[in-house]
PDB file of C-alpha atoms in Angstrom:
ATOM      1  CA  MET A 570      15.283  39.259 214.916  1.00 61.00           C
ATOM      2  CA  ALA A 571      14.033  37.695 212.100  1.00 77.00           C
ATOM      3  CA  SER A 572      10.615  39.878 212.313  1.00 86.00           C
ATOM      4  CA  GLU A 573      12.848  43.128 211.974  1.00 86.00           C
ATOM      5  CA  ALA A 574      14.364  42.129 208.906  1.00 88.00           C
ATOM      6  CA  LEU A 575      10.611  40.977 207.582  1.00 92.00           C
ATOM      7  CA  LEU A 576       9.423  44.692 208.807  1.00 93.00           C
ATOM      8  CA  PHE A 577      12.815  46.303 206.868  1.00 93.00           C
ATOM      9  CA  TYR A 578      11.829  44.316 203.932  1.00 93.00           C
ATOM     10  CA  ALA A 579       8.123  45.361 203.717  1.00 94.00           C
ATOM     11  CA  PHE A 580       8.832  48.983 204.382  1.00 94.00           C
ATOM     12  CA  ALA A 581      11.705  48.725 201.735  1.00 95.00           C
ATOM     13  CA  ALA A 582       9.151  47.388 199.507  1.00 95.00           C
ATOM     14  CA  ALA A 583       6.123  49.935 200.005  1.00 94.00           C
ATOM     15  CA  THR A 584       8.982  52.694 199.540  1.00 95.00           C
ATOM     16  CA  VAL A 585      10.121  51.523 196.293  1.00 95.00           C
ATOM     17  CA  ILE A 586       6.957  50.578 195.032  1.00 95.00           C
ATOM     18  CA  GLY A 587       5.180  53.800 195.915  1.00 95.00           C
ATOM     19  CA  ALA A 588       8.346  55.786 194.197  1.00 95.00           C
ATOM     20  CA  ILE A 589       7.934  53.662 191.104  1.00 95.00           C
ATOM     21  CA  ILE A 590       4.462  54.219 190.794  1.00 94.00           C
ATOM     22  CA  VAL A 591       5.028  58.142 191.329  1.00 93.00           C
ATOM     23  CA  VAL A 592       7.090  57.900 188.389  1.00 91.00           C
ATOM     24  CA  ALA A 593       5.186  55.602 186.010  1.00 89.00           C
ATOM     25  CA  GLN A 594       1.818  57.027 186.545  1.00 86.00           C
ATOM     26  CA  ARG A 595       0.426  59.298 184.090  1.00 85.00           C
ATOM     27  CA  ASN A 596      -2.388  60.593 186.219  1.00 87.00           C
ATOM     28  CA  PRO A 597      -0.916  63.080 188.619  1.00 88.00           C
ATOM     29  CA  VAL A 598      -3.518  62.499 191.294  1.00 89.00           C
ATOM     30  CA  TYR A 599      -2.525  59.063 191.655  1.00 91.00           C
ATOM     31  CA  SER A 600       1.240  59.825 191.568  1.00 91.00           C
ATOM     32  CA  LEU A 601       0.681  62.059 194.739  1.00 92.00           C
ATOM     33  CA  MET A 602      -1.341  59.197 196.677  1.00 93.00           C
ATOM     34  CA  SER A 603       1.438  56.801 195.566  1.00 94.00           C
ATOM     35  CA  LEU A 604       3.951  59.187 197.180  1.00 94.00           C
ATOM     36  CA  VAL A 605       2.166  59.488 200.498  1.00 94.00           C
ATOM     37  CA  GLY A 606       2.361  55.761 200.932  1.00 94.00           C
ATOM     38  CA  SER A 607       5.962  55.697 200.092  1.00 95.00           C
ATOM     39  CA  PHE A 608       6.589  58.227 202.591  1.00 94.00           C
ATOM     40  CA  PHE A 609       4.704  56.259 205.289  1.00 94.00           C
ATOM     41  CA  GLY A 610       7.344  53.329 204.293  1.00 94.00           C
ATOM     42  CA  LEU A 611      10.089  55.166 204.665  1.00 94.00           C
ATOM     43  CA  CYS A 612       8.478  56.496 208.381  1.00 95.00           C
ATOM     44  CA  GLY A 613       8.659  52.642 209.397  1.00 94.00           C
ATOM     45  CA  LEU A 614      12.302  52.499 207.984  1.00 94.00           C
ATOM     46  CA  TYR A 615      12.908  55.451 210.467  1.00 94.00           C
ATOM     47  CA  VAL A 616      11.276  53.798 213.349  1.00 93.00           C
ATOM     48  CA  LEU A 617      13.523  50.783 212.506  1.00 91.00           C
ATOM     49  CA  LEU A 618      16.494  53.157 212.659  1.00 90.00           C
ATOM     50  CA  GLU A 619      15.308  54.118 216.299  1.00 89.00           C
ATOM     51  CA  ALA A 620      14.627  57.667 214.828  1.00 90.00           C
ATOM     52  CA  PRO A 621      11.194  58.058 216.268  1.00 91.00           C
ATOM     53  CA  PHE A 622      11.135  62.034 215.978  1.00 92.00           C
ATOM     54  CA  LEU A 623      12.082  61.911 212.315  1.00 92.00           C
ATOM     55  CA  ALA A 624       9.461  59.369 211.861  1.00 93.00           C
ATOM     56  CA  VAL A 625       6.812  61.556 213.113  1.00 94.00           C
ATOM     57  CA  VAL A 626       7.923  64.603 211.493  1.00 92.00           C
ATOM     58  CA  GLN A 627       8.148  62.649 208.251  1.00 92.00           C
ATOM     59  CA  ILE A 628       4.164  62.063 208.632  1.00 93.00           C
ATOM     60  CA  ILE A 629       3.359  65.378 209.747  1.00 92.00           C
ATOM     61  CA  VAL A 630       5.660  67.578 207.753  1.00 90.00           C
ATOM     62  CA  TYR A 631       6.144  65.559 204.336  1.00 88.00           C
ATOM     63  CA  ALA A 632       2.786  63.301 204.352  1.00 88.00           C
ATOM     64  CA  GLY A 633       0.897  65.933 205.832  1.00 88.00           C
ATOM     65  CA  ALA A 634       1.786  69.681 205.138  1.00 89.00           C
ATOM     66  CA  ILE A 635       4.107  69.126 201.681  1.00 90.00           C
ATOM     67  CA  MET A 636       1.356  66.623 200.239  1.00 91.00           C
ATOM     68  CA  VAL A 637      -1.486  68.683 201.220  1.00 91.00           C
ATOM     69  CA  LEU A 638       0.426  71.640 199.173  1.00 90.00           C
ATOM     70  CA  PHE A 639       0.715  69.357 196.315  1.00 91.00           C
ATOM     71  CA  LEU A 640      -2.781  68.147 196.367  1.00 90.00           C
ATOM     72  CA  PHE A 641      -3.980  71.583 196.454  1.00 89.00           C
ATOM     73  CA  VAL A 642      -2.054  72.660 193.479  1.00 89.00           C
ATOM     74  CA  VAL A 643      -2.936  69.509 191.436  1.00 88.00           C
ATOM     75  CA  MET A 644      -6.757  69.991 192.212  1.00 87.00           C
ATOM     76  CA  VAL A 645      -6.718  73.841 191.644  1.00 86.00           C
ATOM     77  CA  LEU A 646      -5.141  73.722 188.500  1.00 84.00           C
ATOM     78  CA  ASN A 647      -7.024  70.488 187.177  1.00 80.00           C
ATOM     79  CA  VAL A 648      -4.051  68.743 185.752  1.00 73.00           C
ATOM     80  CA  PRO A 649      -4.406  66.959 182.568  1.00 69.00           C
ATOM     81  CA  ARG A 650      -3.089  63.514 182.291  1.00 71.00           C
ATOM     82  CA  GLU A 651       0.051  63.064 180.403  1.00 69.00           C
ATOM     83  CA  ASP A 652      -0.546  62.431 177.023  1.00 68.00           C
ATOM     84  CA  ALA A 653       1.652  59.321 176.009  1.00 66.00           C
ATOM     85  CA  ALA A 654       1.526  59.806 171.949  1.00 64.00           C
ATOM     86  CA  GLU A 655       2.857  63.266 172.521  1.00 66.00           C
ATOM     87  CA  TRP A 656       5.411  61.834 174.855  1.00 64.00           C
ATOM     88  CA  ASP A 657       6.656  59.663 172.412  1.00 65.00           C
ATOM     89  CA  ARG A 658       7.017  62.295 169.658  1.00 66.00           C
ATOM     90  CA  SER A 659       8.528  65.274 171.785  1.00 67.00           C
ATOM     91  CA  HIS A 660      10.677  63.712 174.581  1.00 72.00           C
ATOM     92  CA  PRO A 661      14.130  65.028 174.315  1.00 69.00           C
ATOM     93  CA  LEU A 662      15.539  61.770 175.641  1.00 71.00           C
ATOM     94  CA  PHE A 663      14.922  60.240 172.308  1.00 73.00           C
ATOM     95  CA  ARG A 664      17.302  62.675 170.416  1.00 77.00           C
ATOM     96  CA  PRO A 665      20.409  59.924 169.743  1.00 79.00           C
ATOM     97  CA  MET A 666      23.099  62.372 171.160  1.00 83.00           C
ATOM     98  CA  ALA A 667      21.358  62.933 174.345  1.00 81.00           C
ATOM     99  CA  MET A 668      20.609  59.041 174.982  1.00 82.00           C
ATOM    100  CA  ARG A 669      24.115  58.423 174.207  1.00 87.00           C
ATOM    101  CA  VAL A 670      25.576  60.868 176.620  1.00 88.00           C
ATOM    102  CA  GLY A 671      23.111  60.097 179.173  1.00 84.00           C
ATOM    103  CA  ALA A 672      23.589  56.234 178.984  1.00 87.00           C
ATOM    104  CA  ALA A 673      27.097  56.710 179.334  1.00 91.00           C
ATOM    105  CA  LEU A 674      26.882  59.340 182.518  1.00 89.00           C
ATOM    106  CA  ALA A 675      24.444  56.768 184.140  1.00 87.00           C
ATOM    107  CA  LEU A 676      26.722  53.742 183.854  1.00 92.00           C
ATOM    108  CA  LEU A 677      29.591  55.855 185.033  1.00 93.00           C
ATOM    109  CA  LEU A 678      27.534  57.136 187.922  1.00 88.00           C
ATOM    110  CA  THR A 679      26.488  53.102 188.760  1.00 88.00           C
ATOM    111  CA  VAL A 680      29.768  51.896 188.335  1.00 93.00           C
ATOM    112  CA  GLU A 681      31.228  54.822 190.603  1.00 91.00           C
ATOM    113  CA  LEU A 682      28.862  53.908 193.362  1.00 86.00           C
ATOM    114  CA  GLY A 683      29.222  50.249 193.255  1.00 87.00           C
ATOM    115  CA  TRP A 684      32.803  51.368 193.703  1.00 91.00           C
ATOM    116  CA  ALA A 685      32.017  53.272 196.767  1.00 87.00           C
ATOM    117  CA  LEU A 686      29.862  50.834 198.300  1.00 84.00           C
ATOM    118  CA  SER A 687      32.615  47.958 197.818  1.00 86.00           C
ATOM    119  CA  ARG A 688      35.173  50.138 199.413  1.00 86.00           C
ATOM    120  CA  THR A 689      32.680  51.367 202.688  1.00 80.00           C
ATOM    121  CA  PRO A 690      33.802  49.232 205.794  1.00 78.00           C
ATOM    122  CA  GLY A 691      31.425  47.712 208.054  1.00 76.00           C
ATOM    123  CA  LEU A 692      28.426  47.280 205.235  1.00 79.00           C
ATOM    124  CA  THR A 693      27.600  43.741 206.163  1.00 79.00           C
ATOM    125  CA  ALA A 694      27.484  43.941 209.897  1.00 79.00           C
ATOM    126  CA  PRO A 695      24.277  44.631 211.668  1.00 80.00           C
ATOM    127  CA  ILE A 696      23.764  48.300 211.653  1.00 80.00           C
ATOM    128  CA  GLY A 697      25.202  50.248 214.870  1.00 74.00           C
ATOM    129  CA  GLU A 698      25.954  46.899 216.702  1.00 77.00           C
ATOM    130  CA  ASP A 699      28.633  48.590 218.780  1.00 78.00           C
ATOM    131  CA  ARG A 700      26.937  51.670 219.318  1.00 81.00           C
ATOM    132  CA  PRO A 701      23.918  52.529 221.257  1.00 81.00           C
ATOM    133  CA  ALA A 702      21.381  54.716 219.076  1.00 80.00           C
ATOM    134  CA  VAL A 703      20.703  58.167 220.014  1.00 81.00           C
ATOM    135  CA  SER A 704      16.819  58.115 219.907  1.00 81.00           C
ATOM    136  CA  SER A 705      16.031  60.796 222.609  1.00 85.00           C
ATOM    137  CA  MET A 706      14.232  64.049 221.815  1.00 88.00           C
ATOM    138  CA  ALA A 707      15.960  65.550 224.672  1.00 91.00           C
ATOM    139  CA  GLU A 708      19.359  64.819 223.151  1.00 90.00           C
ATOM    140  CA  LEU A 709      18.158  65.958 219.751  1.00 91.00           C
ATOM    141  CA  GLY A 710      17.073  69.309 220.860  1.00 91.00           C
ATOM    142  CA  ARG A 711      19.907  69.731 223.162  1.00 93.00           C
ATOM    143  CA  VAL A 712      22.336  69.188 219.819  1.00 92.00           C
ATOM    144  CA  LEU A 713      19.994  71.306 217.494  1.00 91.00           C
ATOM    145  CA  PHE A 714      19.780  74.322 219.939  1.00 93.00           C
ATOM    146  CA  THR A 715      23.683  74.334 220.846  1.00 93.00           C
ATOM    147  CA  GLU A 716      26.045  72.902 218.104  1.00 92.00           C
ATOM    148  CA  TYR A 717      23.493  73.549 215.183  1.00 93.00           C
ATOM    149  CA  MET A 718      21.942  76.988 216.617  1.00 94.00           C
ATOM    150  CA  PHE A 719      23.110  79.064 213.560  1.00 95.00           C
ATOM    151  CA  ALA A 720      21.905  76.616 210.900  1.00 93.00           C
ATOM    152  CA  PHE A 721      18.443  76.475 212.993  1.00 94.00           C
ATOM    153  CA  GLU A 722      18.193  80.508 212.665  1.00 95.00           C
ATOM    154  CA  VAL A 723      19.148  80.880 209.071  1.00 95.00           C
ATOM    155  CA  THR A 724      16.780  77.838 208.338  1.00 94.00           C
ATOM    156  CA  SER A 725      13.882  80.348 210.128  1.00 94.00           C
ATOM    157  CA  ILE A 726      15.342  83.220 207.455  1.00 95.00           C
ATOM    158  CA  LEU A 727      15.092  80.906 204.721  1.00 94.00           C
ATOM    159  CA  ILE A 728      11.437  79.658 205.503  1.00 93.00           C
ATOM    160  CA  ILE A 729      10.326  83.513 205.631  1.00 95.00           C
ATOM    161  CA  ALA A 730      12.075  84.327 202.397  1.00 95.00           C
ATOM    162  CA  ALA A 731      10.391  81.437 200.981  1.00 94.00           C
ATOM    163  CA  MET A 732       6.843  82.249 202.374  1.00 93.00           C
ATOM    164  CA  VAL A 733       7.380  85.929 201.019  1.00 94.00           C
ATOM    165  CA  GLY A 734       8.434  84.713 197.762  1.00 92.00           C
ATOM    166  CA  ALA A 735       5.719  82.187 197.200  1.00 91.00           C
ATOM    167  CA  VAL A 736       2.989  84.733 198.294  1.00 90.00           C
ATOM    168  CA  VAL A 737       4.439  87.362 195.637  1.00 90.00           C
ATOM    169  CA  LEU A 738       4.687  84.620 192.838  1.00 87.00           C
ATOM    170  CA  SER A 739       1.367  83.338 192.818  1.00 81.00           C
ATOM    171  CA  ARG A 740      -0.449  86.565 193.349  1.00 81.00           C
ATOM    172  CA  LYS A 741      -2.730  87.723 190.725  1.00 74.00           C
ATOM    173  CA  ARG A 742      -1.466  90.777 189.234  1.00 70.00           C
ATOM    174  CA  ASP A 743      -3.753  93.648 188.904  1.00 63.00           C
ATOM    175  CA  ASP A 744      -1.441  96.376 186.975  1.00 56.00           C
TER     176      ASP A 744
ATOM    177  CA  MET B1315      19.410  43.610 212.705  1.00 75.00           C
ATOM    178  CA  ILE B1316      19.747  45.085 209.276  1.00 84.00           C
ATOM    179  CA  PRO B1317      23.244  45.822 207.593  1.00 87.00           C
ATOM    180  CA  LEU B1318      24.151  49.084 206.671  1.00 88.00           C
ATOM    181  CA  GLY B1319      24.574  48.212 203.250  1.00 87.00           C
ATOM    182  CA  HIS B1320      20.769  47.308 202.551  1.00 90.00           C
ATOM    183  CA  TYR B1321      19.707  50.738 203.773  1.00 92.00           C
ATOM    184  CA  LEU B1322      22.422  52.258 201.370  1.00 90.00           C
ATOM    185  CA  ILE B1323      21.509  50.321 198.405  1.00 90.00           C
ATOM    186  CA  LEU B1324      17.992  51.036 199.372  1.00 94.00           C
ATOM    187  CA  SER B1325      18.716  54.783 199.301  1.00 93.00           C
ATOM    188  CA  GLY B1326      20.535  54.454 196.105  1.00 91.00           C
ATOM    189  CA  LEU B1327      17.644  52.728 194.538  1.00 92.00           C
ATOM    190  CA  LEU B1328      15.016  55.263 195.669  1.00 94.00           C
ATOM    191  CA  PHE B1329      17.480  57.963 194.292  1.00 92.00           C
ATOM    192  CA  ALA B1330      17.749  56.339 190.916  1.00 91.00           C
ATOM    193  CA  ILE B1331      13.940  56.238 190.667  1.00 93.00           C
ATOM    194  CA  GLY B1332      13.551  59.810 191.415  1.00 93.00           C
ATOM    195  CA  ALA B1333      16.255  60.882 188.860  1.00 91.00           C
ATOM    196  CA  SER B1334      14.834  58.642 186.385  1.00 89.00           C
ATOM    197  CA  GLY B1335      11.554  60.615 187.219  1.00 90.00           C
ATOM    198  CA  VAL B1336      13.017  63.811 186.711  1.00 90.00           C
ATOM    199  CA  PHE B1337      14.279  63.030 183.358  1.00 85.00           C
ATOM    200  CA  LEU B1338      11.519  60.997 182.015  1.00 84.00           C
ATOM    201  CA  ARG B1339       8.310  62.847 182.890  1.00 84.00           C
ATOM    202  CA  ARG B1340       6.939  65.580 181.030  1.00 82.00           C
ATOM    203  CA  ASN B1341       4.939  66.953 183.622  1.00 85.00           C
ATOM    204  CA  VAL B1342       6.325  69.977 186.104  1.00 88.00           C
ATOM    205  CA  LEU B1343       4.636  68.742 189.014  1.00 89.00           C
ATOM    206  CA  THR B1344       5.670  65.249 188.753  1.00 90.00           C
ATOM    207  CA  LEU B1345       9.124  66.631 188.466  1.00 91.00           C
ATOM    208  CA  LEU B1346       8.922  68.236 191.824  1.00 92.00           C
ATOM    209  CA  MET B1347       7.622  65.154 193.200  1.00 93.00           C
ATOM    210  CA  SER B1348      10.669  63.117 191.816  1.00 94.00           C
ATOM    211  CA  VAL B1349      12.493  65.666 193.244  1.00 94.00           C
ATOM    212  CA  GLU B1350      11.036  65.041 196.579  1.00 94.00           C
ATOM    213  CA  ILE B1351      11.698  61.311 196.406  1.00 95.00           C
ATOM    214  CA  MET B1352      15.475  62.126 195.865  1.00 95.00           C
ATOM    215  CA  LEU B1353      15.608  64.364 198.703  1.00 95.00           C
ATOM    216  CA  ASN B1354      13.991  61.157 200.979  1.00 95.00           C
ATOM    217  CA  ALA B1355      16.546  58.851 199.427  1.00 95.00           C
ATOM    218  CA  VAL B1356      19.506  61.214 200.674  1.00 95.00           C
ATOM    219  CA  ASN B1357      17.630  61.685 204.089  1.00 95.00           C
ATOM    220  CA  LEU B1358      17.481  57.771 204.373  1.00 95.00           C
ATOM    221  CA  ALA B1359      21.210  57.428 203.977  1.00 94.00           C
ATOM    222  CA  PHE B1360      21.838  60.197 206.342  1.00 94.00           C
ATOM    223  CA  VAL B1361      19.906  58.560 208.962  1.00 93.00           C
ATOM    224  CA  ALA B1362      21.146  55.190 208.332  1.00 92.00           C
ATOM    225  CA  PHE B1363      24.913  56.604 208.740  1.00 91.00           C
ATOM    226  CA  GLY B1364      23.834  58.418 211.678  1.00 91.00           C
ATOM    227  CA  ARG B1365      22.762  54.898 213.665  1.00 90.00           C
ATOM    228  CA  GLN B1366      25.772  53.441 212.132  1.00 89.00           C
ATOM    229  CA  LEU B1367      28.074  56.005 214.110  1.00 88.00           C
ATOM    230  CA  GLY B1368      25.844  56.242 216.805  1.00 87.00           C
ATOM    231  CA  GLU B1369      25.780  59.878 216.383  1.00 87.00           C
ATOM    232  CA  VAL B1370      22.623  62.330 216.612  1.00 90.00           C
ATOM    233  CA  ASP B1371      24.005  64.668 213.541  1.00 91.00           C
ATOM    234  CA  GLY B1372      22.455  62.535 210.743  1.00 91.00           C
ATOM    235  CA  GLN B1373      19.139  62.881 212.141  1.00 92.00           C
ATOM    236  CA  ILE B1374      19.731  66.625 212.480  1.00 93.00           C
ATOM    237  CA  ILE B1375      20.819  67.231 209.091  1.00 94.00           C
ATOM    238  CA  THR B1376      17.484  65.403 207.641  1.00 94.00           C
ATOM    239  CA  PHE B1377      15.720  67.542 210.147  1.00 93.00           C
ATOM    240  CA  PHE B1378      17.230  70.669 208.151  1.00 94.00           C
ATOM    241  CA  VAL B1379      16.493  68.961 204.740  1.00 94.00           C
ATOM    242  CA  MET B1380      13.127  68.394 205.791  1.00 93.00           C
ATOM    243  CA  THR B1381      12.525  72.321 206.236  1.00 92.00           C
ATOM    244  CA  VAL B1382      14.539  73.020 203.118  1.00 93.00           C
ATOM    245  CA  ALA B1383      12.340  70.606 201.308  1.00 92.00           C
ATOM    246  CA  ALA B1384       9.365  72.333 202.619  1.00 92.00           C
ATOM    247  CA  ALA B1385      10.549  75.966 201.340  1.00 93.00           C
ATOM    248  CA  GLU B1386      11.240  74.320 198.398  1.00 93.00           C
ATOM    249  CA  ALA B1387       7.971  72.841 197.667  1.00 92.00           C
ATOM    250  CA  ALA B1388       6.495  76.339 198.563  1.00 91.00           C
ATOM    251  CA  VAL B1389       8.281  78.312 196.168  1.00 93.00           C
ATOM    252  CA  GLY B1390       8.158  75.382 193.253  1.00 92.00           C
ATOM    253  CA  LEU B1391       4.523  75.106 193.642  1.00 92.00           C
ATOM    254  CA  ALA B1392       3.980  79.159 193.386  1.00 91.00           C
ATOM    255  CA  LEU B1393       6.283  79.055 190.190  1.00 90.00           C
ATOM    256  CA  VAL B1394       4.423  76.061 188.629  1.00 89.00           C
ATOM    257  CA  ILE B1395       0.942  77.996 189.260  1.00 88.00           C
ATOM    258  CA  GLY B1396       2.771  81.279 187.621  1.00 86.00           C
ATOM    259  CA  LEU B1397       3.901  79.009 184.951  1.00 86.00           C
ATOM    260  CA  PHE B1398       0.207  77.408 184.279  1.00 86.00           C
ATOM    261  CA  ARG B1399      -1.363  81.077 184.232  1.00 84.00           C
ATOM    262  CA  HIS B1400       1.078  82.123 181.581  1.00 82.00           C
ATOM    263  CA  ARG B1401       1.164  78.999 179.086  1.00 79.00           C
ATOM    264  CA  GLU B1402      -2.095  76.896 180.285  1.00 78.00           C
ATOM    265  CA  SER B1403       0.472  73.746 180.118  1.00 78.00           C
ATOM    266  CA  LEU B1404       2.448  71.881 182.637  1.00 80.00           C
ATOM    267  CA  ASN B1405       5.043  70.404 179.990  1.00 79.00           C
ATOM    268  CA  PRO B1406       8.358  71.508 180.730  1.00 78.00           C
ATOM    269  CA  GLU B1407       8.750  72.144 176.595  1.00 76.00           C
ATOM    270  CA  ALA B1408       6.532  74.588 176.849  1.00 77.00           C
ATOM    271  CA  PHE B1409       8.265  77.044 179.172  1.00 79.00           C
ATOM    272  CA  THR B1410      11.324  77.741 176.691  1.00 78.00           C
ATOM    273  CA  SER B1411      11.170  81.427 176.073  1.00 78.00           C
ATOM    274  CA  LEU B1412      14.415  81.895 177.893  1.00 79.00           C
ATOM    275  CA  LYS B1413      16.115  79.405 175.876  1.00 75.00           C
ATOM    276  CA  TRP B1414      18.787  80.695 173.568  1.00 66.00           C
TER     277      TRP B1414
END
């Protein structure tokens, strides 16, 4: 059991540090690589939560397909690093009004989250101790193709629409 | 076993990092990456709640979120390419022609 806690904290640290580097890094290529590392940490967390299918999909779809798409765009556009001096001059959050309202909203959200967390039952007990985990792919597929059939079909329409949209948007206009 | 609260706090932390990325960065591509971090934070919360309740629905919602994220990334990146072609910049401040 101690090793599970160790694994959790290792994966959680990898995820959070990766995410922080994504936001703090000015070079988009490094941001992207750090995001892939963060997704690997999340994959480990899914394994700990006994969701092996999601762990695999996380790597194949997220770290594989989506991140390669991002990487292609970063490389094709030859994205420049963000200029720190320009950032300091032009960032809208440095307007005093935006700063105050934003700080107030962030504080409100933090308080609300803390309140919600303090009222959620079963936060300190080990996760799902009295319920067995549903981790079989057969069960997942059965629910996906019975209860969630409609949502599944709508998703396929959404993906076709997104595909056509992406092709139309990124096509070169020759008129 | 890890308590549910740990997963929720981690999820909230990730969401906060992603949101601060959306607000702080001046690069449309990094903005999209921050949105992906936020989506993943929510996914983690869904899977943790699903494990807590012993239900499969949390994993299925996460599966749908992943498909929608893939569609979002495809359209978003196509938009970024189109914007870059017009303005030669990725700074969101450059795209203000629809601003009143």
